[in-house]
XYZ file of C-alpha atoms in Angstrom:
768
model
C 28.391 11.655 -57.515
C 27.534 8.577 -55.425
C 29.693 5.526 -55.834
C 26.879 3.051 -56.654
C 29.212 0.131 -55.969
C 29.593 1.270 -52.374
C 25.888 1.795 -51.552
C 24.805 -0.975 -49.150
C 21.133 -1.598 -49.855
C 19.487 -3.783 -47.228
C 16.415 -5.882 -47.948
C 13.523 -6.415 -45.547
C 13.547 -9.854 -43.954
C 17.249 -10.609 -44.353
C 19.645 -11.133 -41.455
C 22.921 -9.271 -41.866
C 26.271 -8.690 -40.183
C 27.648 -5.180 -40.658
C 30.257 -2.820 -39.287
C 28.863 0.607 -38.525
C 29.358 3.852 -36.629
C 26.571 5.512 -34.563
C 26.471 9.168 -35.608
C 23.503 10.382 -33.527
C 21.363 9.060 -30.687
C 17.630 9.372 -31.316
C 16.469 7.678 -28.101
C 17.962 5.748 -25.195
C 16.248 4.464 -22.035
C 18.840 3.803 -19.373
C 16.835 1.389 -17.223
C 16.083 -0.998 -20.117
C 19.014 -0.319 -22.458
C 16.678 0.171 -25.429
C 18.080 2.660 -27.935
C 17.544 4.049 -31.422
C 20.474 5.466 -33.443
C 21.307 6.923 -36.812
C 24.246 4.823 -38.012
C 26.629 4.904 -40.957
C 27.776 1.640 -42.476
C 31.349 1.274 -43.711
C 29.946 1.895 -47.204
C 28.757 5.306 -46.095
C 25.081 4.296 -46.318
C 22.901 5.682 -43.498
C 20.242 3.680 -41.640
C 18.248 3.784 -38.390
C 19.280 1.046 -35.942
C 17.352 -0.012 -32.832
C 17.883 -2.627 -30.163
C 18.756 -3.304 -26.534
C 22.322 -2.321 -25.676
C 24.615 -2.583 -22.638
C 24.567 1.181 -22.303
C 24.362 4.287 -24.400
C 26.537 3.644 -27.478
C 29.500 5.941 -27.968
C 28.984 8.100 -31.020
C 31.912 7.696 -33.383
C 32.896 4.229 -32.158
C 32.864 1.320 -34.603
C 30.696 -1.706 -33.819
C 29.874 -4.936 -35.567
C 26.248 -6.041 -35.314
C 24.116 -9.018 -36.252
C 20.745 -7.587 -37.166
C 17.392 -8.316 -38.766
C 16.331 -5.925 -41.522
C 12.795 -4.622 -41.030
C 10.496 -1.891 -42.287
C 9.042 0.705 -39.957
C 6.665 3.300 -41.383
C 7.997 2.662 -44.847
C 11.661 3.009 -43.828
C 14.224 0.187 -43.893
C 15.768 -0.192 -40.414
C 18.075 -2.585 -38.572
C 16.949 -4.444 -35.429
C 20.063 -5.574 -33.538
C 20.316 -9.085 -32.103
C 23.977 -8.979 -31.076
C 26.589 -6.224 -30.905
C 30.385 -6.343 -30.610
C 33.166 -3.791 -30.495
C 35.015 -3.650 -33.809
C 38.203 -2.002 -34.904
C 37.559 1.154 -36.865
C 38.507 0.738 -40.536
C 38.522 3.274 -43.346
C 39.000 7.009 -43.294
C 35.518 8.032 -42.130
C 35.270 5.448 -39.327
C 38.732 6.196 -37.930
C 38.146 9.959 -38.048
C 34.778 9.515 -36.332
C 36.500 7.554 -33.582
C 39.348 10.023 -33.137
C 36.841 12.835 -32.758
C 35.392 11.163 -29.654
C 38.651 11.947 -27.804
C 38.862 15.149 -25.795
C 40.607 17.916 -27.744
C 41.075 15.965 -30.954
C 38.164 17.036 -33.136
C 40.002 19.520 -35.364
C 43.189 17.466 -35.786
C 41.637 14.065 -36.466
C 41.835 14.355 -40.266
C 45.497 15.465 -40.228
C 46.492 12.582 -37.958
C 44.678 10.115 -40.222
C 46.296 11.558 -43.345
C 49.691 10.993 -41.700
C 49.245 7.441 -40.372
C 46.346 6.140 -42.518
C 44.952 2.765 -41.357
C 47.656 2.479 -38.658
C 46.395 5.637 -36.909
C 44.703 3.997 -33.933
C 47.485 1.462 -33.338
C 50.152 4.169 -33.435
C 48.252 6.604 -31.203
C 47.447 3.866 -28.682
C 50.824 2.142 -28.492
C 53.357 4.733 -29.693
C 51.993 8.203 -28.842
C 55.532 9.659 -28.817
C 55.766 9.004 -32.587
C 52.599 11.045 -33.116
C 54.119 13.916 -31.116
C 57.314 13.785 -33.186
C 55.625 13.582 -36.592
C 52.777 16.084 -36.036
C 53.426 19.803 -35.656
C 51.612 21.379 -32.714
C 50.997 18.125 -30.824
C 53.111 17.738 -27.712
C 54.112 14.506 -26.009
C 51.794 15.114 -23.021
C 48.790 15.605 -25.314
C 49.556 12.451 -27.309
C 49.989 10.445 -24.099
C 46.628 11.757 -22.852
C 44.939 10.586 -26.078
C 46.638 7.208 -25.796
C 45.326 6.793 -22.264
C 41.808 7.728 -23.370
C 41.894 5.163 -26.176
C 42.967 2.380 -23.813
C 40.313 3.317 -21.236
C 37.586 3.507 -23.878
C 38.513 0.108 -25.279
C 38.533 -1.446 -21.798
C 35.214 0.127 -20.780
C 33.395 -0.876 -23.952
C 34.803 -4.385 -23.891
C 33.742 -4.734 -20.239
C 30.248 -3.406 -20.947
C 29.735 -5.877 -23.779
C 31.096 -8.721 -21.639
C 28.654 -7.899 -18.841
C 25.818 -7.421 -21.290
C 26.622 -10.834 -22.719
C 25.882 -12.301 -19.287
C 22.320 -11.030 -19.641
C 22.739 -8.100 -17.248
C 20.693 -4.937 -17.643
C 22.394 -1.509 -17.625
C 21.158 -0.958 -14.055
C 22.638 -4.288 -12.924
C 25.919 -3.482 -14.706
C 26.029 -0.181 -12.825
C 25.476 -2.010 -9.510
C 28.277 -4.473 -10.257
C 30.708 -1.756 -11.243
C 29.957 0.141 -8.047
C 30.414 -3.072 -6.060
C 33.569 -4.456 -7.674
C 35.106 -1.487 -9.481
C 37.865 -2.434 -11.897
C 37.838 -6.044 -10.699
C 34.322 -6.783 -11.951
C 35.369 -8.922 -14.930
C 37.933 -10.882 -12.953
C 35.399 -11.558 -10.225
C 32.731 -12.800 -12.618
C 35.057 -14.926 -14.712
C 36.469 -16.503 -11.569
C 33.164 -17.004 -9.712
C 29.925 -15.881 -11.410
C 27.982 -17.395 -8.501
C 28.731 -14.181 -6.616
C 25.927 -12.623 -8.674
C 23.466 -14.564 -6.488
C 24.339 -12.347 -3.532
C 25.202 -9.128 -5.311
C 22.666 -8.668 -8.122
C 18.945 -8.788 -7.582
C 17.173 -11.289 -9.820
C 20.102 -13.687 -10.278
C 19.391 -17.163 -8.956
C 21.484 -20.293 -8.985
C 20.310 -21.644 -12.348
C 21.083 -18.432 -14.207
C 24.527 -18.117 -12.645
C 25.161 -21.823 -13.190
C 24.597 -21.409 -16.923
C 27.163 -18.578 -17.017
C 29.609 -20.592 -14.940
C 29.332 -23.722 -17.042
C 29.813 -21.652 -20.204
C 32.946 -20.222 -18.574
C 34.274 -23.749 -18.070
C 33.531 -24.213 -14.362
C 33.210 -27.955 -13.769
C 30.115 -29.806 -12.544
C 31.796 -30.701 -9.232
C 33.802 -27.502 -8.795
C 33.910 -26.483 -5.144
C 32.646 -22.979 -6.001
C 29.568 -24.499 -7.644
C 28.771 -26.794 -4.711
C 29.285 -24.033 -2.109
C 27.058 -21.703 -4.105
C 24.395 -24.405 -4.232
C 24.496 -24.837 -0.446
C 24.422 -21.111 0.261
C 21.655 -20.473 -2.272
C 19.539 -23.295 -0.839
C 19.691 -21.841 2.669
C 19.128 -18.315 1.377
C 16.037 -19.399 -0.565
C 14.696 -21.276 2.444
C 14.568 -18.014 4.412
C 11.996 -16.768 1.885
C 9.829 -19.704 3.002
C 10.122 -18.375 6.583
C 12.853 -20.785 7.745
C 15.797 -19.727 9.887
C 17.530 -23.096 9.359
C 17.169 -26.386 7.495
C 17.670 -29.853 8.961
C 20.815 -31.517 7.664
C 18.835 -34.169 5.765
C 16.634 -31.513 4.148
C 19.499 -29.328 2.961
C 21.302 -32.359 1.504
C 18.169 -33.275 -0.444
C 17.548 -29.721 -1.716
C 21.176 -29.124 -2.700
C 21.212 -32.361 -4.698
C 18.066 -31.218 -6.531
C 19.696 -28.028 -7.818
C 23.213 -29.404 -8.430
C 22.377 -32.636 -10.243
C 21.590 -32.875 -13.947
C 19.855 -35.547 -16.012
C 23.246 -37.139 -16.645
C 25.320 -36.361 -13.533
C 24.804 -36.994 -9.827
C 26.724 -35.049 -7.187
C 28.571 -37.137 -4.615
C 27.163 -36.537 -1.115
C 30.674 -36.459 0.323
C 31.481 -33.382 -1.775
C 28.354 -31.585 -0.540
C 29.247 -32.546 3.057
C 32.755 -31.184 2.561
C 31.429 -27.917 1.126
C 29.125 -27.484 4.130
C 31.991 -28.120 6.556
C 34.229 -25.648 4.704
C 31.507 -22.979 4.945
C 31.211 -23.707 8.679
C 34.981 -23.316 9.139
C 34.863 -20.003 7.246
C 32.074 -18.705 9.488
C 29.381 -18.612 6.796
C 27.289 -21.402 8.321
C 26.588 -22.843 11.774
C 25.586 -26.456 12.489
C 23.862 -27.125 15.796
C 22.109 -30.440 16.558
C 21.962 -31.279 12.827
C 20.347 -27.917 12.110
C 22.159 -25.887 9.438
C 21.935 -22.096 9.762
C 23.221 -19.133 7.852
C 25.430 -17.646 10.563
C 23.548 -14.368 10.873
C 20.199 -16.091 11.506
C 21.781 -18.247 14.205
C 23.195 -15.114 15.821
C 19.947 -13.155 15.503
C 17.936 -15.845 17.285
C 20.379 -15.809 20.205
C 20.112 -12.003 20.323
C 16.328 -12.333 20.655
C 16.768 -14.879 23.472
C 19.193 -12.664 25.403
C 17.105 -9.504 24.943
C 13.865 -11.281 25.882
C 15.439 -12.492 29.125
C 16.717 -8.984 29.854
C 13.408 -7.252 29.152
C 11.218 -9.873 30.846
C 12.837 -9.091 34.194
C 10.418 -6.944 36.215
C 10.395 -5.381 39.676
C 7.820 -4.518 42.304
C 6.588 -0.950 42.240
C 7.944 1.048 45.163
C 4.584 2.579 46.113
C 1.818 0.408 44.647
C 0.996 -3.279 44.876
C -1.434 -5.415 42.907
C -4.378 -4.588 45.198
C -3.778 -0.887 44.712
C -3.589 -1.377 40.931
C -6.957 -3.156 41.087
C -8.339 -0.227 43.089
C -7.066 2.262 40.491
C -8.713 0.149 37.774
C -12.067 0.013 39.632
C -12.082 3.790 40.022
C -11.357 4.188 36.318
C -14.125 1.767 35.260
C -16.668 3.459 37.518
C -15.729 6.887 36.184
C -15.873 5.865 32.512
C -18.679 3.307 32.601
C -16.473 0.791 30.783
C -17.121 -2.928 31.245
C -14.224 -5.360 30.876
C -14.447 -9.073 30.205
C -12.531 -11.364 32.570
C -9.487 -11.738 30.305
C -9.382 -8.011 29.576
C -9.357 -7.289 33.291
C -6.609 -9.887 33.797
C -4.503 -8.213 31.107
C -4.868 -4.740 32.651
C -3.888 -5.919 36.122
C -1.054 -8.229 34.949
C 0.509 -5.622 32.672
C 0.280 -2.828 35.275
C 1.236 -4.484 38.570
C 5.010 -4.486 38.134
C 7.650 -2.119 36.815
C 9.116 -3.164 33.486
C 8.543 -6.633 32.054
C 7.673 -8.157 28.692
C 3.981 -8.793 27.941
C 1.952 -10.138 25.026
C -1.739 -9.378 24.489
C -3.019 -11.873 21.926
C -6.411 -12.642 20.500
C -8.284 -13.134 17.270
C -10.099 -10.450 15.278
C -12.740 -8.535 17.219
C -11.602 -9.559 20.715
C -10.795 -5.983 21.728
C -6.993 -5.970 21.859
C -6.750 -2.286 20.961
C -9.585 -1.340 23.315
C -7.863 -3.228 26.148
C -4.555 -1.531 25.341
C -6.176 1.899 25.759
C -7.364 0.894 29.237
C -3.921 -0.541 30.094
C -2.204 2.708 29.096
C -4.688 4.782 31.110
C -4.059 2.667 34.210
C -0.300 2.697 33.674
C -0.344 6.481 33.495
C -1.901 6.577 36.974
C 0.457 3.906 38.319
C 3.537 5.686 36.937
C 2.350 8.945 38.461
C 1.764 7.271 41.836
C 5.307 5.856 41.749
C 6.803 9.137 40.531
C 8.169 7.463 37.405
C 8.249 9.222 34.056
C 5.406 8.008 31.831
C 6.414 8.057 28.159
C 4.940 5.645 25.620
C 5.990 4.855 22.053
C 3.574 2.850 19.892
C 4.967 1.209 16.762
C 3.909 -1.234 14.056
C 5.909 -3.092 11.383
C 4.394 -1.254 8.381
C 3.135 2.224 7.551
C -0.403 1.036 6.916
C -0.477 -0.945 10.162
C 0.758 2.093 12.092
C -2.018 4.262 10.635
C -4.670 1.658 11.465
C -3.344 1.448 15.037
C -3.223 5.234 15.361
C -6.873 5.572 14.314
C -7.944 2.768 16.649
C -6.115 4.061 19.738
C -6.329 7.781 19.092
C -2.609 7.892 19.916
C 0.400 8.516 17.647
C 1.768 5.309 16.110
C 4.767 5.090 13.804
C 6.591 2.362 11.928
C 9.358 0.455 13.692
C 11.812 1.770 11.100
C 10.866 5.349 11.928
C 10.787 4.615 15.658
C 14.302 3.179 15.544
C 15.361 6.144 13.372
C 16.550 4.158 10.388
C 19.173 5.766 8.159
C 20.101 4.330 4.734
C 23.756 4.994 5.500
C 23.910 3.871 9.145
C 20.990 1.473 9.593
C 19.042 1.772 12.834
C 20.490 4.636 14.851
C 18.445 3.591 17.870
C 20.230 0.465 19.072
C 21.827 -1.084 22.148
C 24.296 1.803 22.356
C 21.614 4.446 21.802
C 18.373 2.915 23.109
C 14.863 4.313 22.968
C 14.112 6.748 25.772
C 10.440 5.884 26.370
C 9.446 3.896 29.452
C 6.717 1.918 27.651
C 7.172 0.344 24.203
C 4.059 -0.976 22.446
C 4.200 -2.962 19.199
C 0.935 -3.628 17.347
C 0.572 -6.342 14.669
C 3.552 -8.140 16.196
C 2.756 -11.311 14.217
C 4.408 -9.462 11.321
C 7.771 -9.277 13.106
C 10.433 -11.404 11.446
C 13.633 -12.546 13.119
C 15.828 -9.705 11.881
C 13.442 -6.867 12.738
C 12.571 -8.387 16.126
C 16.277 -8.568 16.956
C 16.857 -4.915 16.009
C 13.784 -3.793 17.957
C 14.597 -5.630 21.189
C 18.233 -4.491 21.135
C 17.022 -0.878 21.020
C 14.784 -1.059 24.119
C 16.326 0.270 27.327
C 16.677 -1.701 30.566
C 13.600 -1.379 32.762
C 11.229 -0.389 29.972
C 7.846 -2.105 29.812
C 7.318 -3.973 26.517
C 3.830 -4.802 25.240
C 3.248 -6.780 22.042
C -0.226 -7.030 20.482
C -0.824 -9.773 17.952
C -3.110 -12.334 16.388
C -1.469 -15.741 15.952
C -4.269 -16.827 13.612
C -2.985 -14.378 10.984
C -0.211 -15.138 8.539
C 3.237 -15.266 10.094
C 5.821 -12.709 9.040
C 6.859 -12.375 5.405
C 10.489 -12.663 6.509
C 12.037 -15.671 8.244
C 10.895 -16.655 11.703
C 7.778 -17.231 13.799
C 8.674 -14.758 16.516
C 5.307 -14.022 18.141
C 4.244 -17.672 18.296
C 7.658 -18.728 19.647
C 7.616 -16.015 22.337
C 4.113 -17.071 23.415
C 5.139 -20.741 23.549
C 8.330 -20.086 25.495
C 6.712 -19.264 28.856
C 9.354 -16.562 29.276
C 6.968 -13.613 28.855
C 3.563 -12.853 30.412
C 0.793 -13.685 27.919
C -2.920 -12.929 28.137
C -5.137 -14.210 25.329
C -8.494 -12.485 24.870
C -11.281 -14.896 23.987
C -14.515 -12.864 23.817
C -15.488 -11.069 20.592
C -15.877 -7.310 21.109
C -15.040 -5.502 17.863
C -17.813 -4.723 15.367
C -20.393 -6.153 17.764
C -21.617 -9.669 18.270
C -23.764 -9.325 15.159
C -20.840 -8.888 12.781
C -20.950 -11.453 9.985
C -17.249 -10.802 9.312
C -16.346 -11.814 12.868
C -18.730 -14.798 12.726
C -16.945 -16.086 9.624
C -13.533 -15.323 11.157
C -14.436 -17.550 14.106
C -15.667 -20.260 11.751
C -12.293 -20.180 9.959
C -10.427 -20.433 13.282
C -12.521 -23.515 14.054
C -11.767 -24.999 10.616
C -15.401 -24.657 9.504
C -16.635 -23.561 6.072
C -17.700 -19.907 5.872
C -21.315 -18.922 5.101
C -23.126 -15.869 3.766
C -24.289 -14.095 6.918
C -27.771 -12.652 7.587
C -26.092 -9.430 8.738
C -25.411 -8.622 5.032
C -21.775 -7.726 5.614
C -20.114 -11.072 4.805
C -20.965 -13.062 1.675
C -19.899 -16.303 0.017
C -20.657 -16.561 -3.727
C -20.009 -19.820 -5.560
C -18.494 -19.617 -9.028
C -16.672 -22.414 -10.866
C -14.571 -21.094 -13.744
C -11.906 -18.418 -13.407
C -13.745 -16.398 -16.058
C -16.962 -16.409 -14.006
C -15.048 -15.595 -10.823
C -13.391 -12.615 -12.535
C -16.703 -11.360 -13.979
C -18.446 -11.559 -10.583
C -15.493 -9.860 -8.849
C -15.750 -6.946 -11.304
C -19.514 -6.753 -10.774
C -19.142 -6.724 -6.984
C -16.480 -4.019 -7.153
C -18.657 -1.895 -9.440
C -21.659 -2.320 -7.134
C -19.628 -1.056 -4.159
C -18.460 1.974 -6.188
C -22.073 2.701 -7.136
C -23.028 2.576 -3.456
C -20.574 5.400 -2.758
C -17.364 3.670 -1.730
C -14.109 4.882 -3.284
C -11.351 2.783 -4.803
C -9.231 3.609 -1.735
C -11.848 1.945 0.475
C -12.198 -1.275 -1.565
C -9.466 -3.894 -1.889
C -9.174 -7.024 -4.015
C -7.033 -9.628 -2.198
C -5.652 -12.787 -3.780
C -3.038 -15.315 -2.640
C -0.774 -15.214 -5.689
C 0.754 -12.969 -8.319
C 0.452 -14.980 -11.548
C -2.533 -16.470 -13.328
C -5.930 -15.170 -14.384
C -6.804 -14.326 -10.772
C -3.305 -13.237 -9.714
C -2.497 -9.600 -9.025
C -0.705 -8.999 -12.346
C -3.767 -9.813 -14.433
C -6.272 -8.385 -11.950
C -4.492 -5.019 -11.859
C -4.427 -4.922 -15.670
C -8.137 -5.802 -15.944
C -9.272 -3.422 -13.195
C -7.318 -0.548 -14.739
C -9.066 -1.226 -18.051
C -12.480 -1.503 -16.382
C -12.323 1.359 -13.876
C -9.695 3.759 -15.215
C -9.721 3.388 -19.022
C -9.305 7.062 -19.871
C -6.746 8.289 -17.345
C -3.790 10.188 -18.818
C -1.184 7.507 -19.494
C 2.466 7.691 -18.529
C 5.307 6.530 -20.749
C 6.505 4.596 -17.703
C 5.428 1.000 -17.209
C 5.083 -0.922 -13.987
C 8.575 -2.294 -13.237
C 7.268 -4.985 -10.874
C 5.916 -7.127 -13.704
C 8.137 -10.120 -14.526
C 9.119 -11.237 -18.016
C 6.190 -12.764 -19.856
C 3.542 -10.528 -18.294
C 1.850 -7.922 -20.477
C 3.022 -4.382 -19.695
C 0.851 -2.046 -17.616
C 1.573 1.676 -17.892
C 0.741 4.046 -15.053
C -2.251 6.355 -15.531
C -3.703 9.324 -13.689
C -6.358 7.856 -11.381
C -4.587 4.522 -10.848
C -4.569 3.043 -7.366
C -0.925 2.354 -6.411
C 1.108 1.112 -3.461
C 4.541 2.237 -2.257
C 6.587 -0.944 -1.734
C 9.762 0.175 0.080
C 10.551 2.141 3.211
C 11.834 5.568 2.172
C 11.926 7.601 5.352
C 13.910 10.512 3.847
C 11.403 11.123 1.031
C 10.195 14.726 0.763
C 6.424 15.067 1.214
C 4.186 17.795 -0.202
C 0.830 19.406 0.429
C -1.176 21.107 -2.273
C -1.974 24.809 -1.895
C -4.253 25.677 -4.815
C -2.223 24.678 -7.869
C 1.090 24.799 -5.987
C 2.816 21.916 -4.213
C 4.702 22.937 -1.058
C 7.090 20.686 0.856
C 6.226 20.029 4.490
C 8.331 19.402 7.569
C 7.393 15.737 7.933
C 9.374 13.314 5.797
C 9.133 9.717 4.694
C 6.809 7.249 3.022
C 6.665 3.659 4.197
C 6.222 0.236 2.679
C 2.536 -0.619 2.215
C 0.997 2.842 1.889
C -1.628 3.037 -0.868
C -2.538 6.140 -2.848
C -3.835 7.423 -6.175
C -1.882 8.922 -9.068
C -3.113 12.525 -9.204
C -0.830 14.001 -11.883
C 1.539 12.905 -14.658
C 3.477 15.933 -15.908
C 6.573 16.808 -17.900
C 8.946 18.507 -15.506
C 12.118 20.425 -16.405
C 14.969 21.152 -14.039
C 18.683 21.971 -14.292
C 21.070 19.006 -14.278
C 24.309 20.166 -12.617
C 26.361 17.206 -13.836
C 25.256 17.578 -17.457
C 25.348 21.370 -17.263
C 21.960 21.744 -18.969
C 18.223 21.476 -18.398
C 16.643 18.049 -18.546
C 12.983 17.229 -19.003
C 11.474 14.102 -17.512
C 8.096 12.662 -16.669
C 7.011 13.165 -13.058
C 4.382 10.948 -11.461
C 2.640 12.538 -8.463
C 0.798 10.273 -6.027
C -1.731 11.488 -3.479
C -1.611 9.530 -0.241
C -3.949 9.932 2.714
C -2.368 13.110 4.028
C 0.369 14.108 1.563
C 1.668 14.008 -2.014
C 4.876 12.299 -3.183
C 6.849 13.001 -6.392
C 8.312 10.089 -8.373
C 10.925 11.367 -10.843
C 13.648 8.791 -11.446
C 13.677 5.099 -12.288
C 14.669 4.390 -8.682
C 11.650 6.383 -7.491
C 9.177 4.686 -9.811
C 10.568 1.242 -8.934
C 9.062 1.876 -5.479
C 5.538 1.837 -6.984
C 3.190 -0.969 -7.941
C -0.451 -1.079 -8.987
C -2.805 -1.777 -6.087
C -6.308 -2.481 -7.381
C -5.384 -6.027 -6.321
C -2.817 -6.985 -3.676
C -1.510 -10.287 -2.385
C -2.882 -11.245 1.009
C 0.683 -11.283 2.348
C 1.051 -7.633 1.302
C -2.211 -6.736 3.063
C -0.994 -7.702 6.541
C -1.554 -4.895 9.022
C -3.909 -3.028 6.678
C -7.653 -2.529 6.769
C -10.284 -1.410 4.257
C -14.021 -0.823 4.453
C -14.592 -3.533 1.848
C -12.550 -6.552 0.753
C -13.284 -8.947 -2.121
C -11.429 -12.287 -2.161
C -11.580 -14.255 -5.440
C -10.860 -17.944 -4.805
C -9.733 -20.135 -7.716
C -8.978 -23.830 -7.873
C -5.609 -22.665 -9.240
C -4.984 -21.108 -5.799
C -5.301 -24.460 -3.981
C -1.581 -24.869 -3.354
C -1.391 -21.411 -1.772
C -4.556 -21.522 0.319
C -4.529 -22.348 4.005
C -6.373 -21.346 7.174
C -4.063 -18.436 8.010
C -4.113 -16.846 4.576
C -7.916 -17.042 4.255
C -8.390 -15.693 7.792
C -5.940 -12.853 7.202
C -7.732 -11.779 4.010
C -11.155 -11.836 5.674
C -10.091 -9.828 8.715
C -8.724 -6.975 6.581
C -12.370 -5.907 6.058
C -14.156 -3.662 8.543
C -17.628 -3.323 6.944
C -17.989 -5.663 3.960
C -16.386 -8.872 2.780
C -17.118 -11.266 -0.061
C -15.576 -14.618 -1.045
C -16.167 -15.314 -4.747
C -15.115 -18.578 -6.324
C -14.553 -22.288 -6.025
C -16.148 -23.614 -2.836
C -14.125 -26.824 -2.751
C -10.827 -24.866 -2.912
C -12.097 -22.461 -0.215
C -13.191 -25.212 2.166
C -10.005 -27.200 1.617
C -7.942 -24.094 2.374
C -9.888 -23.400 5.589
C -9.180 -26.948 6.776
C -5.441 -26.697 5.952
C -3.288 -25.562 8.903
C 0.352 -24.814 8.073
C 1.482 -22.371 10.741
C 4.141 -24.736 12.142
C 5.630 -25.673 8.788
C 8.527 -23.277 9.316
C 11.916 -24.423 10.557
C 12.731 -21.970 13.343
C 14.886 -22.585 16.411
C 13.877 -19.614 18.551
C 11.443 -21.597 20.729
C 14.086 -24.238 21.519
C 16.657 -21.555 22.266
C 14.229 -19.738 24.569
C 13.441 -22.980 26.387
C 17.090 -24.013 26.784
């Protein structure tokens, strides 16, 4: 019979604190920590418990929880708010716990019957007594169980400590891999280290943890973290340094509270200490993170090295001109004055560093093709090996360049043979072998990538950068292309006559208007439109209508792109991707996996078959597949790069053998079809490389091109809009473009020029 006095009946709506033991796991999602368990209370009453946990709970362990009692499908359940490790009490709980130890399942009851409530204390702290009192249990076995108990207690206590800091299971795993057994000591001593070691942890979050741990307002660790974080965050604005006055102001803003002001002398001292320790460099009142200071000097040294050129042994400039004339007569090609200047300048000497710049439609790629044809003849005449490597910063940019030139083009990461373990394996000790290095979309080069690229180019190689300084500067820190052009150290030819898409292109007409700071207009060529709408709701409705009209005219989702300057808001990419999925892919088979790129507070979007997606990280070792009937076969080529867009073609349940677990596991596989291959996404780490791509930020679109681009413009975008960002969005379109939105915000953005807002020191270093 049941002991009615011991039945623990919970009532919906109450908040309770209970000790319990998980007896079976119904569900656990590792990346979020959400789990559902059958649990037994100390009374013996069984319930279902759900909540977010630091990791998969150990069956048989005793926990204490604070929980809300709720009803789900007519069943009383517990929703956990807080969980703590508790000492097992009572026969059933202690036996459950003992049975979690290796080799102790059958003997757990006998050990409990011998030592009763002292069982765990005795086995942990005096295992020899257990060996003496219990027949068939040797000293070595008891010591092994004692060690297991101590390790389990430490691990669970550590997990709950880390979880209490607000870390996810994935972040806990990263910390444990980083710090090992010292993780708790590290975080209790200096939680500000999370800023550098755990993605998503900024100063404010770490400061809350630190202050709760008793770290004082003016503690040196806090001030140093504030300085370092300020400089680190400034690099995301494109800066390679901050002026001394600016960093002092910004550090004060994050360190001070409503009631306390940080003494400037203490900030000064923290900066000087970081300089002495090699973390920072101060030069002419400019404060750098040391690596950015070093990287800029690397670019200076490598630019000087590569800019050095020599006379050809067998051809001079007149002979190069003669070779060019023969080529033009044979092909019927006409070159504008600046195009001709570029061909002759870039071909008349061996080696050298050259930049071919120009706005959209000026024929940079066309001119490059002529340059390479002439160089091939010049190299042959001088009996020098002709070998060219064309690269671009992103996968999409490399594909656009490859189509335009008809020549192979790869990403810089692939060209420099990046390895996750070793970094770039093409470097100053193992340079590229080609005699001509071409980099398209060089405005996208940030300081770090430019440094790695230049270090990997061999002495005597000819370097040619193509770029448009009117586009957005790099996402990363620096203004490399503009600084190189301004330095006078490299040969620069700027094309100034529109060639691409013909003189009648409305897209190019509006691009030139933007360059001149003039308001754009709907063009009579019917390829570039400006539609005025006031409210965000009307802008969204018209954007959907325009998209639908393009689909009805025969364009595919892959050929149409919505571009917007920001992520949040009604006309940010989070909401636009949600709305466009609902409008244009409402019935696609839905995954159980949601988009991991969405921040807290945004409504979840789950992936569906038919969704347009983008791969957001370089993954050059990724296996690629082609489809043969209903069978996917791996191909020799490997790697998928940041910025490549595709469509989800399949969502399937896939089963394969897990060697570590020793059993089959079934998981959901998302298969994405890209332009010329398929990619499988199986794990959380895989799927974290995906994002929805009906709408992209304009920054993310750099280097890409689509047949049609729609740019919604909201008054809420005003802070983000400037000449570069509007120009960049427009010039991503090859056949059709439409601005839809607030005309005042659009015109104000066109007349706002911010390109020199970045703090970079490369130009001064080059000029020194």
